[in-house]
Amino acid sequence: MGNQDRRVEPAWMPDAELFAAAATEVSEGDPLDPAPHLVALHERPTRAVYATAVRLLDDEDPDARELGVRVLRELGRQDDAGRRPFSTQAIPLLVGRLDREQDPYVLQNVISALGYNAAWEALDEVLRFTGHPNRWVRFHVAAVLPALVDPERIEPKALEALRSLCRDEEADTRYYALYAMVEEISGADPELVARSLADLVDDPDEQIRELARVHLAAGDGGGSAPD
């Protein structure tokens, strides 16, 4: 009887059981809750796990699509360039979901997955969602942009997107966009960054005000302008 009560550790579970348990974590759990079975899938970057995740991308059930996306988001460790073992194959599939995905929650996870795979070639596609009506989609655009650009020479269109997101109605999005400009990107035009900083020194959110005031006082404008 004791043997029947013993739980199998996720690392030792067959793929099918691991996907089933991860599906429960995704559909029933809070996004911030621990998801040990999903993590176990991330740590199993095999062709079989990748193929199963890809099949889920076209499932009619949004929970299934979310699971597929979240597996692809962190499937295997990143290399020095931020790529994962299946990034080259997964990125076009994730980009293809951007226009087809109708569920905002799945869509925000697709955008997040592109960032976690350092999908710099998807920058233009992600920028199209800067003004999306869903607050969390916009939030994830702000969060992933630093992973999609050269931090030492950010594309002007990406910088303008961050500046636009600094004016977002949601404080979380404004903060992430501002943080990206002043803490994660060194090659932004300092004059443009300074303008965004000046706009935010009286922001209703204390955390945003403090970040803007510190960098405006330092006069660093988020870094030096590109050559």
Coordinates of N, CA and C in Angstrom, one line a residue, residues 43-184:
E43 N 12.9 21.1 -18.9 CA 14.2 20.5 -18.7 C 14.4 19.2 -19.5
R44 N 13.4 19.0 -20.4 CA 13.4 17.8 -21.2 C 13.3 18.2 -22.7
P45 N 14.4 18.8 -23.2 CA 14.3 19.4 -24.6 C 14.5 18.3 -25.6
T46 N 13.6 17.3 -25.7 CA 13.8 16.3 -26.7 C 12.9 16.6 -27.9
R47 N 13.1 15.9 -29.0 CA 12.3 16.1 -30.2 C 10.9 15.7 -29.9
A48 N 10.6 14.7 -29.1 CA 9.3 14.2 -28.8 C 8.5 15.3 -28.0
V49 N 9.1 15.9 -27.0 CA 8.5 17.0 -26.2 C 8.2 18.2 -27.1
Y50 N 9.2 18.5 -27.9 CA 9.0 19.7 -28.9 C 7.8 19.4 -29.8
A51 N 7.7 18.2 -30.4 CA 6.7 17.8 -31.3 C 5.3 17.9 -30.7
T52 N 5.2 17.4 -29.4 CA 3.9 17.4 -28.7 C 3.5 18.9 -28.5
A53 N 4.4 19.7 -28.1 CA 4.1 21.1 -27.8 C 3.6 21.8 -29.1
V54 N 4.3 21.5 -30.2 CA 3.9 22.1 -31.5 C 2.5 21.6 -31.9
R55 N 2.1 20.4 -31.7 CA 0.8 19.9 -32.0 C -0.3 20.7 -31.2
L56 N 0.1 21.0 -30.0 CA -0.9 21.7 -29.1 C -1.2 23.1 -29.6
L57 N -0.3 23.7 -30.4 CA -0.5 25.1 -30.8 C -1.8 25.3 -31.6
D58 N -2.2 24.2 -32.3 CA -3.4 24.3 -33.1 C -4.6 23.7 -32.5
D59 N -4.6 23.4 -31.2 CA -5.7 22.7 -30.6 C -6.9 23.7 -30.4
E60 N -8.1 23.2 -30.5 CA -9.3 24.1 -30.3 C -9.4 24.6 -28.9
D61 N -8.8 24.0 -27.9 CA -8.9 24.4 -26.5 C -7.8 25.4 -26.2
P62 N -8.2 26.6 -25.8 CA -7.1 27.6 -25.5 C -6.2 27.2 -24.4
D63 N -6.7 26.4 -23.5 CA -5.8 25.9 -22.4 C -4.7 25.0 -23.0
A64 N -5.1 24.2 -24.0 CA -4.1 23.3 -24.6 C -3.1 24.2 -25.4
R65 N -3.6 25.2 -26.1 CA -2.6 26.1 -26.9 C -1.7 26.8 -25.9
E66 N -2.2 27.2 -24.8 CA -1.4 27.9 -23.8 C -0.3 27.0 -23.3
L67 N -0.6 25.7 -23.0 CA 0.4 24.7 -22.6 C 1.5 24.6 -23.7
G68 N 1.0 24.4 -24.9 CA 2.0 24.3 -26.0 C 3.0 25.5 -26.0
V69 N 2.4 26.7 -25.9 CA 3.2 27.9 -26.0 C 4.2 28.0 -24.8
R70 N 3.7 27.6 -23.6 CA 4.5 27.8 -22.4 C 5.6 26.7 -22.4
V71 N 5.4 25.6 -23.0 CA 6.4 24.6 -23.1 C 7.5 25.1 -24.0
L72 N 7.1 25.6 -25.2 CA 8.1 26.2 -26.1 C 8.8 27.4 -25.6
R73 N 8.2 28.1 -24.7 CA 8.8 29.3 -24.2 C 10.1 29.1 -23.6
E74 N 10.3 28.0 -22.8 CA 11.5 27.7 -22.1 C 12.0 26.3 -22.2
L75 N 11.8 25.8 -23.4 CA 12.2 24.4 -23.7 C 13.7 24.3 -23.9
G76 N 14.5 23.9 -22.9 CA 15.9 23.8 -22.9 C 16.6 25.1 -22.5
R77 N 17.9 25.0 -22.2 CA 18.6 26.1 -21.7 C 19.0 27.1 -22.8
Q78 N 19.1 28.4 -22.5 CA 19.5 29.4 -23.5 C 21.0 29.3 -23.7
D79 N 21.5 29.6 -24.9 CA 22.9 29.7 -25.2 C 23.3 31.2 -25.0
D80 N 24.5 31.5 -25.3 CA 25.0 32.9 -25.1 C 24.2 33.9 -25.9
A81 N 23.6 33.5 -27.0 CA 22.8 34.5 -27.7 C 21.3 34.5 -27.3
G82 N 21.0 33.7 -26.3 CA 19.6 33.7 -25.8 C 18.7 32.6 -26.5
R83 N 19.3 31.9 -27.4 CA 18.5 30.9 -28.1 C 18.5 29.6 -27.4
R84 N 17.4 28.8 -27.6 CA 17.2 27.5 -27.0 C 17.3 26.4 -28.1
P85 N 17.4 25.1 -27.7 CA 17.6 24.1 -28.6 C 16.7 24.0 -29.8
F86 N 15.4 24.5 -29.6 CA 14.5 24.4 -30.7 C 14.0 25.8 -31.2
S87 N 14.7 26.8 -30.8 CA 14.3 28.2 -31.1 C 14.1 28.4 -32.6
T88 N 15.1 27.9 -33.4 CA 15.0 28.1 -34.8 C 13.8 27.6 -35.5
Q89 N 13.3 26.4 -35.0 CA 12.1 25.8 -35.5 C 10.8 26.4 -34.9
A90 N 10.9 26.8 -33.6 CA 9.7 27.2 -32.9 C 9.3 28.7 -33.2
I91 N 10.3 29.5 -33.5 CA 10.0 30.9 -33.6 C 9.0 31.2 -34.8
P92 N 9.2 30.6 -36.0 CA 8.3 30.8 -37.1 C 6.9 30.4 -36.7
L93 N 6.8 29.3 -36.0 CA 5.5 28.8 -35.6 C 4.8 29.7 -34.6
L94 N 5.6 30.3 -33.7 CA 5.0 31.2 -32.7 C 4.6 32.5 -33.4
V95 N 5.4 33.0 -34.3 CA 5.0 34.2 -35.1 C 3.7 33.9 -35.9
G96 N 3.6 32.7 -36.4 CA 2.4 32.4 -37.2 C 1.2 32.4 -36.3
R97 N 1.3 32.2 -35.0 CA 0.1 32.2 -34.1 C -0.3 33.6 -33.8
L98 N 0.6 34.6 -34.0 CA 0.2 36.0 -33.5 C -1.1 36.5 -34.2
D99 N -1.2 36.3 -35.5 CA -2.4 36.8 -36.1 C -3.6 35.8 -36.0
R100 N -3.3 34.6 -35.8 CA -4.4 33.6 -35.7 C -5.0 33.5 -34.3
E101 N -4.3 33.9 -33.3 CA -4.7 33.7 -31.9 C -5.8 34.7 -31.5
Q102 N -6.9 34.2 -31.1 CA -8.0 35.0 -30.7 C -8.1 35.2 -29.1
D103 N -7.5 34.3 -28.4 CA -7.5 34.4 -26.9 C -6.4 35.3 -26.4
P104 N -6.8 36.4 -25.8 CA -5.7 37.3 -25.3 C -4.7 36.7 -24.4
Y105 N -5.1 35.8 -23.5 CA -4.2 35.2 -22.6 C -3.2 34.3 -23.3
V106 N -3.6 33.6 -24.3 CA -2.7 32.8 -25.1 C -1.8 33.7 -25.9
L107 N -2.4 34.8 -26.4 CA -1.6 35.7 -27.2 C -0.4 36.3 -26.4
Q108 N -0.7 36.7 -25.2 CA 0.3 37.3 -24.4 C 1.4 36.3 -24.1
N109 N 1.1 35.0 -24.0 CA 2.1 34.0 -23.8 C 2.9 33.7 -25.0
V110 N 2.3 33.9 -26.2 CA 3.1 33.8 -27.5 C 4.1 34.9 -27.5
I111 N 3.7 36.1 -27.2 CA 4.7 37.2 -27.2 C 5.8 37.0 -26.2
S112 N 5.4 36.5 -25.0 CA 6.4 36.2 -24.0 C 7.4 35.1 -24.5
A113 N 6.8 34.1 -25.2 CA 7.7 33.0 -25.7 C 8.7 33.5 -26.7
L114 N 8.3 34.4 -27.5 CA 9.2 35.0 -28.5 C 10.4 35.7 -27.8
G115 N 10.1 36.4 -26.7 CA 11.1 37.0 -25.9 C 12.0 36.0 -25.3
Y116 N 11.5 35.0 -24.7 CA 12.3 33.9 -24.0 C 13.1 33.2 -25.0
N117 N 12.8 33.3 -26.3 CA 13.6 32.6 -27.3 C 14.5 33.6 -28.1
A118 N 14.6 34.8 -27.6 CA 15.4 35.9 -28.2 C 15.1 36.0 -29.7
A119 N 13.8 36.1 -30.0 CA 13.4 36.1 -31.4 C 13.5 37.5 -32.0
W120 N 14.8 37.9 -32.2 CA 15.0 39.2 -32.8 C 14.4 39.4 -34.1
E121 N 14.3 38.3 -34.9 CA 13.7 38.4 -36.2 C 12.2 38.6 -36.2
A122 N 11.6 38.5 -35.0 CA 10.1 38.8 -34.9 C 9.8 40.2 -34.3
L123 N 10.8 41.0 -34.3 CA 10.6 42.4 -33.7 C 9.4 43.1 -34.3
D124 N 9.4 43.2 -35.7 CA 8.3 43.9 -36.3 C 6.9 43.3 -36.0
E125 N 6.9 42.0 -36.0 CA 5.6 41.4 -35.7 C 5.1 41.7 -34.3
V126 N 6.0 41.7 -33.3 CA 5.7 42.0 -31.9 C 5.3 43.5 -31.8
L127 N 6.0 44.4 -32.5 CA 5.7 45.8 -32.4 C 4.3 46.1 -32.8
R128 N 3.7 45.3 -33.6 CA 2.3 45.6 -34.1 C 1.3 45.5 -32.9
F129 N 1.7 44.9 -31.8 CA 0.8 44.7 -30.7 C 1.0 45.8 -29.6
T130 N 1.8 46.8 -29.9 CA 2.1 47.8 -28.9 C 0.8 48.5 -28.4
G131 N -0.2 48.7 -29.3 CA -1.4 49.3 -28.9 C -2.6 48.4 -28.8
H132 N -2.3 47.1 -28.5 CA -3.4 46.1 -28.4 C -4.4 46.5 -27.3
P133 N -5.7 46.3 -27.5 CA -6.6 46.7 -26.4 C -6.5 45.9 -25.1
N134 N -5.9 44.8 -25.1 CA -5.7 44.0 -23.9 C -4.5 44.5 -23.1
R135 N -4.7 44.9 -21.8 CA -3.6 45.4 -21.0 C -2.4 44.5 -20.9
W136 N -2.7 43.2 -20.8 CA -1.6 42.3 -20.5 C -0.8 41.9 -21.8
V137 N -1.5 42.1 -22.9 CA -0.7 41.9 -24.2 C 0.3 43.1 -24.3
R138 N -0.2 44.3 -24.0 CA 0.8 45.4 -24.1 C 1.9 45.3 -23.0
F139 N 1.5 44.8 -21.9 CA 2.5 44.6 -20.8 C 3.6 43.6 -21.3
H140 N 3.2 42.6 -22.0 CA 4.2 41.6 -22.4 C 5.1 42.2 -23.6
V141 N 4.5 43.0 -24.4 CA 5.3 43.7 -25.4 C 6.4 44.5 -24.7
A142 N 6.1 45.3 -23.7 CA 7.1 46.1 -23.0 C 8.1 45.2 -22.3
A143 N 7.7 44.0 -21.8 CA 8.6 43.1 -21.1 C 9.6 42.4 -22.0
V144 N 9.2 42.1 -23.3 CA 10.0 41.3 -24.1 C 10.9 42.1 -25.0
L145 N 10.6 43.4 -25.3 CA 11.3 44.2 -26.2 C 12.9 44.2 -26.0
P146 N 13.3 44.3 -24.8 CA 14.8 44.2 -24.6 C 15.4 42.9 -25.1
A147 N 14.7 41.8 -25.2 CA 15.2 40.6 -25.7 C 15.2 40.5 -27.2
L148 N 14.5 41.4 -27.8 CA 14.4 41.4 -29.3 C 15.2 42.4 -30.0
V149 N 16.0 43.2 -29.3 CA 16.8 44.2 -29.9 C 18.3 44.1 -29.5
D150 N 19.1 44.8 -30.2 CA 20.5 45.0 -29.8 C 20.5 46.1 -28.7
P151 N 20.8 45.7 -27.5 CA 20.8 46.7 -26.4 C 21.7 47.9 -26.6
E152 N 22.8 47.7 -27.4 CA 23.7 48.8 -27.7 C 23.4 49.6 -28.9
R153 N 22.4 49.2 -29.6 CA 22.0 50.0 -30.8 C 20.5 49.6 -31.1
I154 N 19.6 50.1 -30.2 CA 18.2 49.7 -30.4 C 17.7 50.4 -31.6
E155 N 16.8 49.7 -32.3 CA 16.2 50.2 -33.5 C 15.3 51.4 -33.1
P156 N 15.2 52.5 -33.9 CA 14.4 53.6 -33.5 C 12.9 53.2 -33.3
K157 N 12.4 52.3 -34.2 CA 11.0 51.9 -34.0 C 10.7 51.2 -32.7
A158 N 11.7 50.5 -32.2 CA 11.6 49.8 -30.9 C 11.6 50.8 -29.8
L159 N 12.5 51.8 -29.9 CA 12.6 52.8 -28.9 C 11.3 53.6 -28.8
E160 N 10.7 53.9 -30.0 CA 9.4 54.7 -30.0 C 8.3 53.8 -29.4
A161 N 8.4 52.5 -29.6 CA 7.4 51.7 -29.0 C 7.5 51.7 -27.5
L162 N 8.7 51.7 -27.0 CA 8.9 51.8 -25.5 C 8.4 53.1 -25.0
R163 N 8.7 54.2 -25.7 CA 8.3 55.5 -25.3 C 6.8 55.6 -25.3
S164 N 6.1 54.9 -26.3 CA 4.7 54.9 -26.3 C 4.1 54.1 -25.1
L165 N 4.8 53.0 -24.8 CA 4.3 52.2 -23.7 C 4.6 52.9 -22.3
C166 N 5.5 53.8 -22.3 CA 5.7 54.6 -21.1 C 4.5 55.5 -20.8
R167 N 3.7 55.7 -21.8 CA 2.5 56.5 -21.6 C 1.2 55.6 -21.4
D168 N 1.4 54.3 -21.3 CA 0.3 53.4 -21.2 C -0.6 53.7 -20.0
E169 N -1.8 53.4 -20.0 CA -2.7 53.7 -18.9 C -2.5 52.7 -17.7
E170 N -1.8 51.6 -17.9 CA -1.5 50.7 -16.8 C -0.1 50.9 -16.3
A171 N 0.0 51.1 -15.0 CA 1.3 51.4 -14.3 C 2.3 50.3 -14.5
D172 N 1.9 49.0 -14.5 CA 2.9 48.0 -14.7 C 3.6 48.0 -16.0
T173 N 2.8 48.4 -17.1 CA 3.3 48.5 -18.4 C 4.3 49.7 -18.5
R174 N 3.9 50.8 -17.9 CA 4.7 52.0 -17.9 C 6.1 51.7 -17.3
Y175 N 6.0 51.0 -16.1 CA 7.2 50.7 -15.4 C 8.2 49.8 -16.2
Y176 N 7.6 48.8 -16.8 CA 8.5 47.9 -17.5 C 9.1 48.5 -18.7
A177 N 8.3 49.4 -19.4 CA 8.9 50.1 -20.6 C 10.0 51.1 -20.1
L178 N 9.7 51.8 -19.0 CA 10.8 52.7 -18.6 C 12.0 52.0 -18.1
Y179 N 11.8 50.9 -17.4 CA 12.9 50.1 -16.9 C 13.8 49.6 -18.1
A180 N 13.1 49.2 -19.1 CA 13.8 48.7 -20.3 C 14.7 49.8 -20.9
M181 N 14.2 51.0 -20.9 CA 14.9 52.1 -21.5 C 16.1 52.5 -20.7
V182 N 16.0 52.5 -19.4 CA 17.1 53.1 -18.6 C 18.0 52.1 -17.9
E183 N 17.5 50.8 -17.9 CA 18.3 49.8 -17.2 C 18.8 48.7 -18.1
E184 N 18.1 48.4 -19.2 CA 18.4 47.2 -20.0 C 19.0 47.6 -21.4

